[in-house]
Tab-separated table of C-alpha atoms in Angstrom:
chain	number	residue	atom	x	y	z
A	5	UNK	CA	-23.875	26.906	-4.450
A	6	UNK	CA	-20.157	26.379	-3.997
A	7	UNK	CA	-19.762	29.511	-1.899
A	8	UNK	CA	-22.611	28.407	0.353
A	9	UNK	CA	-21.071	24.970	0.862
A	10	UNK	CA	-17.700	26.459	1.705
A	11	UNK	CA	-19.171	29.043	4.048
A	12	UNK	CA	-21.375	26.464	5.729
A	13	UNK	CA	-18.620	23.957	6.278
A	14	UNK	CA	-18.007	25.012	9.873
A	15	UNK	CA	-21.715	24.645	10.657
A	16	UNK	CA	-21.716	21.095	9.305
A	17	UNK	CA	-18.821	20.206	11.546
A	18	UNK	CA	-20.701	21.437	14.577
A	19	UNK	CA	-23.771	19.365	13.717
A	20	UNK	CA	-24.530	17.187	16.752
A	21	UNK	CA	-25.478	14.242	14.524
A	22	UNK	CA	-22.822	11.667	15.232
A	23	UNK	CA	-21.960	9.126	12.552
A	24	UNK	CA	-19.461	7.330	14.774
A	25	UNK	CA	-21.498	4.229	15.569
A	26	UNK	CA	-22.671	3.759	11.986
A	27	UNK	CA	-19.146	4.217	10.650
A	28	UNK	CA	-17.802	1.735	13.221
A	29	UNK	CA	-20.392	-0.886	12.175
A	30	UNK	CA	-19.561	-0.352	8.476
A	31	UNK	CA	-15.819	-0.702	9.177
A	32	UNK	CA	-16.302	-3.904	11.224
A	33	UNK	CA	-18.539	-5.414	8.522
A	34	UNK	CA	-15.927	-4.559	5.898
A	35	UNK	CA	-13.145	-6.226	7.899
A	36	UNK	CA	-15.361	-9.323	8.347
A	37	UNK	CA	-15.923	-9.422	4.593
A	38	UNK	CA	-12.161	-9.399	4.020
A	39	UNK	CA	-11.735	-12.294	6.450
A	40	UNK	CA	-14.486	-14.214	4.646
A	41	UNK	CA	-12.937	-13.609	1.223
A	42	UNK	CA	-9.479	-14.640	2.374
A	43	UNK	CA	-10.813	-17.761	4.130
A	44	UNK	CA	-12.806	-18.787	1.038
A	45	UNK	CA	-9.805	-18.286	-1.238
A	46	UNK	CA	-7.603	-20.444	1.002
A	47	UNK	CA	-10.107	-23.297	0.640
A	48	UNK	CA	-11.179	-22.999	-2.999
A	49	UNK	CA	-8.493	-21.012	-4.843
A	50	UNK	CA	-7.306	-24.100	-6.727
A	51	UNK	CA	-10.751	-24.251	-8.348
A	52	UNK	CA	-10.499	-20.671	-9.663
A	53	UNK	CA	-9.947	-20.462	-13.414
A	54	UNK	CA	-6.522	-19.522	-14.713
A	55	UNK	CA	-7.965	-16.389	-16.324
A	56	UNK	CA	-9.442	-15.166	-13.034
A	57	UNK	CA	-6.163	-15.882	-11.241
A	58	UNK	CA	-4.411	-13.559	-13.701
A	59	UNK	CA	-6.926	-10.799	-12.935
A	60	UNK	CA	-6.416	-11.330	-9.205
A	61	UNK	CA	-2.652	-11.055	-9.715
A	62	UNK	CA	-2.961	-7.859	-11.783
A	63	UNK	CA	-5.246	-6.222	-9.219
A	64	UNK	CA	-3.071	-7.295	-6.295
A	65	UNK	CA	-0.231	-5.215	-7.802
A	66	UNK	CA	-2.269	-2.166	-6.796
A	67	UNK	CA	-1.216	-2.822	-3.192
A	68	UNK	CA	1.276	-0.155	-4.287
A	69	UNK	CA	-1.520	2.419	-3.886
A	70	UNK	CA	-1.512	2.880	-0.129
A	71	UNK	CA	-3.179	5.653	1.864
A	72	UNK	CA	-0.360	7.886	0.623
A	73	UNK	CA	-1.825	7.492	-2.883
A	74	UNK	CA	-5.404	7.795	-1.620
A	75	UNK	CA	-5.039	10.761	0.755
A	76	UNK	CA	-1.439	11.957	0.769
A	77	UNK	CA	-1.065	12.690	-2.948
A	78	UNK	CA	-4.072	15.037	-2.788
A	79	UNK	CA	-2.384	16.843	0.113
A	80	UNK	CA	0.855	17.019	-1.892
A	81	UNK	CA	-0.924	18.421	-4.929
A	82	UNK	CA	-2.672	21.059	-2.813
A	83	UNK	CA	0.719	22.336	-1.635
A	84	UNK	CA	2.530	21.942	-4.982
A	85	UNK	CA	0.239	21.030	-7.870
A	86	UNK	CA	2.416	18.590	-9.865
A	87	UNK	CA	4.454	17.197	-6.955
A	88	UNK	CA	2.476	13.916	-6.828
A	89	UNK	CA	3.220	12.893	-10.429
A	90	UNK	CA	6.264	10.738	-9.671
A	91	UNK	CA	4.126	8.428	-7.504
A	92	UNK	CA	2.070	7.408	-10.536
A	93	UNK	CA	4.430	7.923	-13.486
A	94	UNK	CA	7.234	5.765	-12.011
A	95	UNK	CA	5.331	2.436	-12.017
A	96	UNK	CA	3.821	3.214	-15.447
A	97	UNK	CA	7.311	3.733	-16.933
A	98	UNK	CA	8.589	0.485	-15.384
A	99	UNK	CA	5.617	-1.561	-16.637
A	100	UNK	CA	5.769	-0.134	-20.149
A	101	UNK	CA	9.343	0.852	-21.043
A	102	UNK	CA	11.017	-1.381	-18.442
A	103	UNK	CA	8.861	-4.463	-18.905
A	104	UNK	CA	11.790	-6.537	-20.207
A	105	UNK	CA	13.557	-6.064	-16.874
A	106	UNK	CA	10.446	-7.155	-14.948
A	107	UNK	CA	10.116	-10.249	-17.126
A	108	UNK	CA	13.756	-11.145	-16.495
A	109	UNK	CA	13.245	-10.705	-12.735
A	110	UNK	CA	10.289	-13.102	-12.774
A	111	UNK	CA	12.060	-15.706	-14.936
A	112	UNK	CA	15.196	-15.658	-12.760
A	113	UNK	CA	13.135	-15.769	-9.550
A	114	UNK	CA	11.061	-18.757	-10.682
A	115	UNK	CA	14.203	-20.615	-11.801
A	116	UNK	CA	15.844	-20.119	-8.399
A	117	UNK	CA	12.725	-20.320	-6.152
A	118	UNK	CA	13.259	-16.776	-4.865
A	119	UNK	CA	11.099	-15.877	-1.846
A	120	UNK	CA	11.862	-12.173	-1.237
A	121	UNK	CA	13.835	-9.171	-2.455
A	122	UNK	CA	16.565	-10.004	0.093
A	123	UNK	CA	16.749	-13.570	-1.231
A	124	UNK	CA	16.898	-12.289	-4.830
A	125	UNK	CA	19.756	-9.828	-4.317
A	126	UNK	CA	21.740	-12.214	-2.107
A	127	UNK	CA	21.322	-15.043	-4.660
A	128	UNK	CA	22.669	-12.825	-7.469
A	129	UNK	CA	25.829	-12.088	-5.475
A	130	UNK	CA	27.009	-15.603	-4.744
A	131	UNK	CA	24.220	-16.438	-2.267
A	132	UNK	CA	25.728	-13.945	0.184
A	133	UNK	CA	24.156	-14.482	3.593
A	134	UNK	CA	25.519	-11.250	5.157
A	135	UNK	CA	23.986	-9.332	2.257
A	136	UNK	CA	20.577	-10.941	2.859
A	137	UNK	CA	20.816	-10.055	6.572
A	138	UNK	CA	21.623	-6.396	5.806
A	139	UNK	CA	18.821	-6.054	3.234
A	140	UNK	CA	16.312	-7.522	5.690
A	141	UNK	CA	17.476	-5.010	8.298
A	142	UNK	CA	17.051	-2.121	5.812
A	143	UNK	CA	13.568	-3.403	4.949
A	144	UNK	CA	12.610	-3.647	8.613
A	145	UNK	CA	13.649	-0.069	9.385
A	146	UNK	CA	12.452	1.274	6.039
A	147	UNK	CA	8.903	0.000	6.529
A	148	UNK	CA	8.383	1.761	9.872
A	149	UNK	CA	7.520	5.238	8.497
A	150	UNK	CA	5.208	3.551	5.970
A	151	UNK	CA	3.305	1.634	8.674
A	152	UNK	CA	3.118	4.841	10.735
A	153	UNK	CA	1.722	6.576	7.633
A	154	UNK	CA	-1.065	4.006	7.215
A	155	UNK	CA	-2.025	4.092	10.918
A	156	UNK	CA	-2.034	7.885	10.859
A	157	UNK	CA	-4.229	7.934	7.731
A	158	UNK	CA	-6.770	5.529	9.247
A	159	UNK	CA	-6.941	7.388	12.580
A	160	UNK	CA	-7.141	10.678	10.684
A	161	UNK	CA	-10.028	9.399	8.578
A	162	UNK	CA	-12.025	7.861	11.437
A	163	UNK	CA	-11.639	11.018	13.547
A	164	UNK	CA	-13.445	13.067	10.877
A	165	UNK	CA	-16.689	11.270	11.750
A	166	UNK	CA	-16.344	11.995	15.449
A	167	UNK	CA	-18.361	14.604	17.339
A	168	UNK	CA	-16.258	17.607	18.500
A	169	UNK	CA	-17.604	16.977	22.030
A	170	UNK	CA	-16.301	13.401	21.990
A	171	UNK	CA	-12.841	13.471	20.377
A	172	UNK	CA	-11.174	10.278	19.233
A	173	UNK	CA	-8.256	8.863	21.232
A	174	UNK	CA	-5.849	8.416	18.332
A	175	UNK	CA	-3.367	6.239	20.236
A	176	UNK	CA	-6.048	3.735	21.313
A	177	UNK	CA	-7.628	3.568	17.847
A	178	UNK	CA	-4.204	3.043	16.230
A	179	UNK	CA	-3.486	0.239	18.709
A	180	UNK	CA	-6.803	-1.507	17.941
A	181	UNK	CA	-6.118	-1.212	14.201
A	182	UNK	CA	-2.594	-2.593	14.620
A	183	UNK	CA	-3.922	-5.600	16.584
A	184	UNK	CA	-6.591	-6.323	13.943
A	185	UNK	CA	-4.008	-6.109	11.157
A	186	UNK	CA	-1.702	-8.451	13.066
A	187	UNK	CA	-4.529	-11.011	13.456
A	188	UNK	CA	-5.377	-10.852	9.741
A	189	UNK	CA	-1.729	-11.117	8.659
A	190	UNK	CA	-1.103	-14.068	11.002
A	191	UNK	CA	-4.275	-15.928	9.979
A	192	UNK	CA	-3.788	-15.604	6.223
A	193	UNK	CA	-0.073	-15.004	5.814
A	194	UNK	CA	1.298	-17.776	8.050
A	195	UNK	CA	-1.187	-20.626	7.694
A	196	UNK	CA	1.335	-23.047	6.228
A	197	UNK	CA	4.867	-23.242	4.912
A	198	UNK	CA	5.065	-23.096	1.128
A	199	UNK	CA	8.314	-23.195	-0.836
A	200	UNK	CA	6.837	-20.651	-3.273
A	201	UNK	CA	5.543	-18.398	-0.440
A	202	UNK	CA	2.193	-18.036	-2.256
A	203	UNK	CA	-0.744	-16.739	-0.192
A	204	UNK	CA	-3.905	-17.073	-2.309
A	205	UNK	CA	-6.270	-15.949	0.462
A	206	UNK	CA	-4.296	-12.824	1.169
A	207	UNK	CA	-3.936	-12.032	-2.548
A	208	UNK	CA	-7.688	-12.301	-3.198
A	209	UNK	CA	-8.392	-9.960	-0.269
A	210	UNK	CA	-5.801	-7.489	-1.614
A	211	UNK	CA	-7.279	-7.679	-5.142
A	212	UNK	CA	-10.743	-6.967	-3.725
A	213	UNK	CA	-9.388	-4.034	-1.729
A	214	UNK	CA	-7.769	-2.703	-4.905
A	215	UNK	CA	-11.183	-2.599	-6.589
A	216	UNK	CA	-12.742	-0.904	-3.553
A	217	UNK	CA	-10.150	1.867	-3.259
A	218	UNK	CA	-10.168	2.605	-7.010
A	219	UNK	CA	-13.983	2.703	-7.147
A	220	UNK	CA	-14.108	4.936	-4.037
A	221	UNK	CA	-11.489	7.389	-5.311
A	222	UNK	CA	-12.997	7.660	-8.805
A	223	UNK	CA	-16.519	8.018	-7.370
A	224	UNK	CA	-15.513	10.852	-5.015
A	225	UNK	CA	-13.492	12.529	-7.766
A	226	UNK	CA	-16.250	12.178	-10.360
A	227	UNK	CA	-18.992	13.556	-8.104
A	228	UNK	CA	-16.881	16.503	-6.960
A	229	UNK	CA	-15.525	17.396	-10.418
A	230	UNK	CA	-18.679	16.845	-12.474
A	231	UNK	CA	-21.395	17.179	-9.825
A	232	UNK	CA	-20.219	20.227	-7.906
A	233	UNK	CA	-18.155	21.847	-10.654
A	234	UNK	CA	-18.736	21.809	-14.393
A	235	UNK	CA	-15.858	19.484	-15.201
A	236	UNK	CA	-12.060	19.740	-15.205
A	237	UNK	CA	-12.003	23.022	-17.150
A	238	UNK	CA	-14.471	24.801	-14.898
A	239	UNK	CA	-12.648	23.606	-11.778
A	240	UNK	CA	-9.297	24.840	-13.125
A	241	UNK	CA	-10.799	28.242	-14.005
A	242	UNK	CA	-12.354	28.682	-10.560
A	243	UNK	CA	-9.121	27.644	-8.849
A	244	UNK	CA	-7.146	30.059	-11.058
A	245	UNK	CA	-9.580	32.874	-10.310
A	246	UNK	CA	-9.137	32.268	-6.576
A	247	UNK	CA	-5.356	31.987	-6.979
A	248	UNK	CA	-5.130	28.701	-5.075
A	249	UNK	CA	-3.039	26.708	-7.602
A	250	UNK	CA	0.471	26.400	-6.164
A	251	UNK	CA	3.158	26.101	-8.894
A	252	UNK	CA	0.787	25.423	-11.811
A	253	UNK	CA	3.655	24.917	-14.273
A	254	UNK	CA	5.333	21.508	-14.380
A	255	UNK	CA	9.010	21.735	-13.383
A	256	UNK	CA	11.019	18.797	-14.714
A	257	UNK	CA	14.080	19.655	-12.587
A	258	UNK	CA	11.952	19.106	-9.458
A	259	UNK	CA	10.152	16.032	-10.829
A	260	UNK	CA	13.112	13.981	-12.141
A	261	UNK	CA	14.995	13.255	-8.849
A	262	UNK	CA	11.786	12.143	-7.097
A	263	UNK	CA	10.775	10.117	-10.177
A	264	UNK	CA	14.081	8.200	-10.106
A	265	UNK	CA	13.758	7.545	-6.362
A	266	UNK	CA	10.114	6.474	-6.839
A	267	UNK	CA	10.993	4.020	-9.644
A	268	UNK	CA	13.859	2.571	-7.603
A	269	UNK	CA	11.644	2.162	-4.524
A	270	UNK	CA	8.848	0.570	-6.585
A	271	UNK	CA	11.208	-2.200	-7.712
A	272	UNK	CA	12.648	-2.827	-4.255
A	273	UNK	CA	9.785	-2.417	-1.778
A	274	UNK	CA	9.387	-5.861	-0.162
A	275	UNK	CA	5.591	-5.900	-0.533
A	276	UNK	CA	5.749	-4.849	-4.195
A	277	UNK	CA	8.466	-7.381	-5.001
A	278	UNK	CA	6.362	-10.063	-3.322
A	279	UNK	CA	3.137	-9.461	-5.249
A	280	UNK	CA	4.933	-8.660	-8.513
A	281	UNK	CA	7.593	-11.382	-8.577
A	282	UNK	CA	7.022	-14.014	-5.874
A	283	UNK	CA	3.251	-14.322	-6.430
A	284	UNK	CA	3.594	-14.427	-10.231
A	285	UNK	CA	3.074	-17.899	-11.686
A	286	UNK	CA	5.358	-17.003	-14.572
A	287	UNK	CA	5.858	-14.702	-17.549
A	288	UNK	CA	2.290	-15.099	-18.816
A	289	UNK	CA	0.787	-13.926	-15.540
A	290	UNK	CA	2.997	-10.837	-15.604
A	291	UNK	CA	2.157	-10.103	-19.259
A	292	UNK	CA	-1.555	-9.872	-18.392
A	293	UNK	CA	-0.752	-7.071	-15.960
A	294	UNK	CA	1.486	-5.176	-18.398
A	295	UNK	CA	-1.324	-2.852	-19.487
A	296	UNK	CA	-3.927	-3.417	-16.774
A	297	UNK	CA	-1.753	-2.119	-13.930
A	298	UNK	CA	-0.648	1.103	-15.733
A	299	UNK	CA	-4.309	1.673	-16.660
A	300	UNK	CA	-5.272	1.273	-12.987
A	301	UNK	CA	-2.538	3.689	-11.880
A	302	UNK	CA	-3.478	6.217	-14.575
A	303	UNK	CA	-7.158	6.123	-13.618
A	304	UNK	CA	-6.239	6.548	-9.949
A	305	UNK	CA	-4.010	9.527	-10.677
A	306	UNK	CA	-6.584	11.250	-12.903
A	307	UNK	CA	-8.521	12.794	-10.007
A	308	UNK	CA	-5.653	13.632	-7.627
A	309	UNK	CA	-5.018	17.160	-8.906
A	310	UNK	CA	-8.729	18.012	-9.384
A	311	UNK	CA	-9.566	16.881	-5.815
A	312	UNK	CA	-6.711	19.008	-4.501
A	313	UNK	CA	-8.033	22.057	-6.399
A	314	UNK	CA	-11.618	21.392	-5.268
A	315	UNK	CA	-10.390	21.159	-1.677
A	316	UNK	CA	-8.529	24.464	-1.988
A	317	UNK	CA	-11.582	26.184	-3.521
A	318	UNK	CA	-14.185	24.794	-1.109
A	319	UNK	CA	-12.269	24.235	2.116
A	320	UNK	CA	-9.037	26.198	1.812
A	321	UNK	CA	-6.828	25.846	4.872
A	322	UNK	CA	-9.707	25.169	7.296
A	323	UNK	CA	-8.735	21.473	7.295
A	324	UNK	CA	-5.591	19.487	6.528
A	325	UNK	CA	-5.146	18.985	2.780
A	326	UNK	CA	-4.429	15.305	3.497
A	327	UNK	CA	-8.096	14.912	4.500
A	328	UNK	CA	-9.698	16.593	1.473
A	329	UNK	CA	-10.875	13.263	-0.015
A	330	UNK	CA	-13.119	12.632	3.033
A	331	UNK	CA	-13.748	16.218	4.115
A	332	UNK	CA	-15.089	17.273	0.705
A	333	UNK	CA	-18.066	14.850	0.853
A	334	UNK	CA	-18.716	15.901	4.473
A	335	UNK	CA	-18.669	19.568	3.437
A	336	UNK	CA	-21.078	18.791	0.597
A	337	UNK	CA	-23.428	17.171	3.131
A	338	UNK	CA	-22.980	13.730	1.550
A	339	UNK	CA	-22.050	11.486	4.509
A	340	UNK	CA	-22.631	8.332	2.418
A	341	UNK	CA	-19.913	9.484	0.009
A	342	UNK	CA	-17.612	10.253	2.948
A	343	UNK	CA	-18.135	6.666	4.202
A	344	UNK	CA	-17.258	5.376	0.721
A	345	UNK	CA	-14.059	7.456	0.886
A	346	UNK	CA	-13.361	6.047	4.366
A	347	UNK	CA	-13.681	2.478	3.042
A	348	UNK	CA	-11.274	3.401	0.255
A	349	UNK	CA	-8.796	4.726	2.815
A	350	UNK	CA	-9.107	1.579	4.958
A	351	UNK	CA	-8.612	-0.602	1.863
A	352	UNK	CA	-5.533	1.318	0.756
A	353	UNK	CA	-3.930	1.300	4.218
A	354	UNK	CA	-4.754	-2.231	5.402
A	355	UNK	CA	-3.732	-3.907	2.131
A	356	UNK	CA	-0.320	-2.295	2.218
A	357	UNK	CA	0.363	-3.096	5.885
A	358	UNK	CA	-0.778	-6.734	5.682
A	359	UNK	CA	1.364	-7.614	2.660
A	360	UNK	CA	4.351	-5.662	3.995
A	361	UNK	CA	4.438	-7.310	7.424
A	362	UNK	CA	3.892	-10.812	6.012
A	363	UNK	CA	6.680	-10.282	3.468
A	364	UNK	CA	9.160	-8.934	6.006
A	365	UNK	CA	8.297	-11.739	8.458
A	366	UNK	CA	9.241	-14.202	5.687
A	367	UNK	CA	12.531	-12.347	5.189
A	368	UNK	CA	13.281	-12.404	8.934
A	369	UNK	CA	12.592	-16.137	9.255
A	370	UNK	CA	14.402	-17.137	6.037
A	371	UNK	CA	17.391	-14.795	6.240
A	372	UNK	CA	17.924	-14.538	10.011
A	373	UNK	CA	16.403	-17.530	11.775
A	374	UNK	CA	17.038	-20.418	9.356
A	375	UNK	CA	20.808	-19.708	8.979
A	376	UNK	CA	21.117	-19.663	12.788
A	377	UNK	CA	19.247	-22.990	13.067
A	378	UNK	CA	21.469	-24.480	10.365
A	379	UNK	CA	24.689	-23.381	12.066
A	380	UNK	CA	23.621	-24.584	15.490
A	381	UNK	CA	22.475	-27.934	14.057
A	382	UNK	CA	18.940	-27.560	15.411
A	383	UNK	CA	17.358	-28.296	12.009
A	384	UNK	CA	19.046	-31.712	11.842
A	385	UNK	CA	17.663	-32.616	15.271
A	386	UNK	CA	14.061	-31.860	14.201
A	387	UNK	CA	11.743	-33.555	11.741
A	388	UNK	CA	10.119	-31.403	9.058
A	389	UNK	CA	6.831	-30.862	10.894
A	390	UNK	CA	8.651	-29.634	14.028
A	391	UNK	CA	10.857	-27.334	11.965
A	392	UNK	CA	7.959	-25.911	9.927
A	393	UNK	CA	5.930	-25.282	13.085
A	394	UNK	CA	8.877	-23.465	14.666
A	395	UNK	CA	9.280	-21.342	11.540
A	396	UNK	CA	5.577	-20.454	11.455
A	397	UNK	CA	5.678	-19.437	15.129
A	398	UNK	CA	8.702	-17.255	14.379
A	399	UNK	CA	6.860	-15.556	11.522
A	400	UNK	CA	3.799	-14.918	13.678
A	401	UNK	CA	5.965	-13.425	16.393
A	402	UNK	CA	7.750	-11.302	13.749
A	403	UNK	CA	4.422	-9.955	12.446
A	404	UNK	CA	3.354	-8.986	15.962
A	405	UNK	CA	6.710	-7.289	16.663
A	406	UNK	CA	6.801	-5.437	13.323
A	407	UNK	CA	3.333	-4.000	13.930
A	408	UNK	CA	4.284	-3.148	17.522
A	409	UNK	CA	7.321	-1.221	16.236
A	410	UNK	CA	5.086	0.377	13.594
A	411	UNK	CA	2.671	1.481	16.305
A	412	UNK	CA	5.480	3.052	18.335
A	413	UNK	CA	6.717	4.732	15.138
A	414	UNK	CA	3.227	6.184	14.729
A	415	UNK	CA	3.415	7.555	18.290
A	416	UNK	CA	6.914	8.951	17.820
A	417	UNK	CA	6.435	10.789	14.508
A	418	UNK	CA	5.310	14.383	14.905
A	419	UNK	CA	1.587	14.851	14.367
A	420	UNK	CA	2.384	17.657	11.907
A	421	UNK	CA	4.259	15.311	9.557
A	422	UNK	CA	2.361	15.071	6.269
A	423	UNK	CA	1.585	11.647	4.818
A	424	UNK	CA	3.829	12.336	1.821
A	425	UNK	CA	6.820	13.176	4.066
A	426	UNK	CA	6.491	9.817	5.843
A	427	UNK	CA	6.109	8.044	2.505
A	428	UNK	CA	9.252	9.631	1.077
A	429	UNK	CA	11.249	8.441	4.108
A	430	UNK	CA	10.384	4.852	3.211
A	431	UNK	CA	10.923	5.441	-0.507
A	432	UNK	CA	14.401	6.763	0.252
A	433	UNK	CA	15.255	3.686	2.325
A	434	UNK	CA	14.103	1.136	-0.265
A	435	UNK	CA	15.650	3.029	-3.190
A	436	UNK	CA	19.081	2.219	-1.683
A	437	UNK	CA	18.588	-1.395	-2.796
A	438	UNK	CA	17.976	-0.597	-6.479
A	439	UNK	CA	21.605	-0.485	-7.714
A	440	UNK	CA	22.271	-3.919	-6.190
A	441	UNK	CA	19.032	-5.368	-7.573
A	442	UNK	CA	19.435	-4.048	-11.128
A	443	UNK	CA	23.170	-4.734	-11.116
A	444	UNK	CA	22.623	-8.294	-9.933
A	445	UNK	CA	20.116	-8.820	-12.716
A	446	UNK	CA	22.464	-7.849	-15.546
A	447	UNK	CA	26.047	-7.949	-14.250
A	448	UNK	CA	27.687	-11.236	-15.219
A	449	UNK	CA	29.953	-11.340	-12.155
């Protein structure tokens, strides 16, 4: 049956049945659901039990799993079997072996009302304003490849449902997505000024998206591994027989440098710092996530390698390895499962972009705009409501500009760039901040 599916894949692609309209309706309904969830949380979050708030916090940490985790790691594994491991092992090590450091970060941040990673590092070095400005600049440039990655993944995924006779205009679709993300981020990330920078509506939407992307990835992986093949062992044997496993032996010398960079980036990525430290109510909230988040990451990573092998066995090089997660269900003539995978991709990509742009807009307003207003004396000439309104407008403008730059980054990156290559560019940028962050946490001077 597997040979037939693989051989018939090209015929399925030429099928005139077009899922485009149905997929578009599903995607719009999903976005509307996110808006509804976020709006409801903004109104009634205070009535949510403390226990549920801790679950929401723990799930929101999975904003770490972007479309790179959902699609890109499978593409990585197809080209080099164990190359994706650092993406998942890094956060697990930090949350288990390095949990004392995380706890200290949260305690210090709550004591000093820290609002961002730039604020945290600057505060630990004598409240250095130039340092905060530089870190915000690094964050702004560092996030561009990551936003381009998410836009590329979403356009990539939507184009798979398009008829060959009616190809998708990637630039237009990416622009529409960027505008929708900007609207969502502005509506639920800049509704009001809050000294703690908490966004309950946005966090509930992110937690929900975390459930969706995990369920989608595990469902696709489970059906492919146990429905099409006879389990992990059978899949490995078939892949070995076909000789499609690239570098089947784990090489620690190749893994360790990327693992260190991945761990450093995990600590310093503005969106991750925001959900992990700024959104935490305190130590107890973080402790709840100590085992839940590593469990989530481990479950997510369980099917990455198997999906890569299944893609190599069934599809080979007929499609991009980055699209195996959606192309496998299409090849198996299971469009409903492909739509589930698409929703997982949208969840992974939109969650990351929304939190990232809101977080960096906060950094721009707090570390760039407010110091200028203080020095020019404009804050003294305004009452609080005028000042807060001006700050909110600045954040909204920042969100729009960040996504505009992200869109142009998407257009400028070569279409042949893999998702993992774009992700590593951002990881490399954010990892630069790790020595200052860890040093500032423990160095007495």
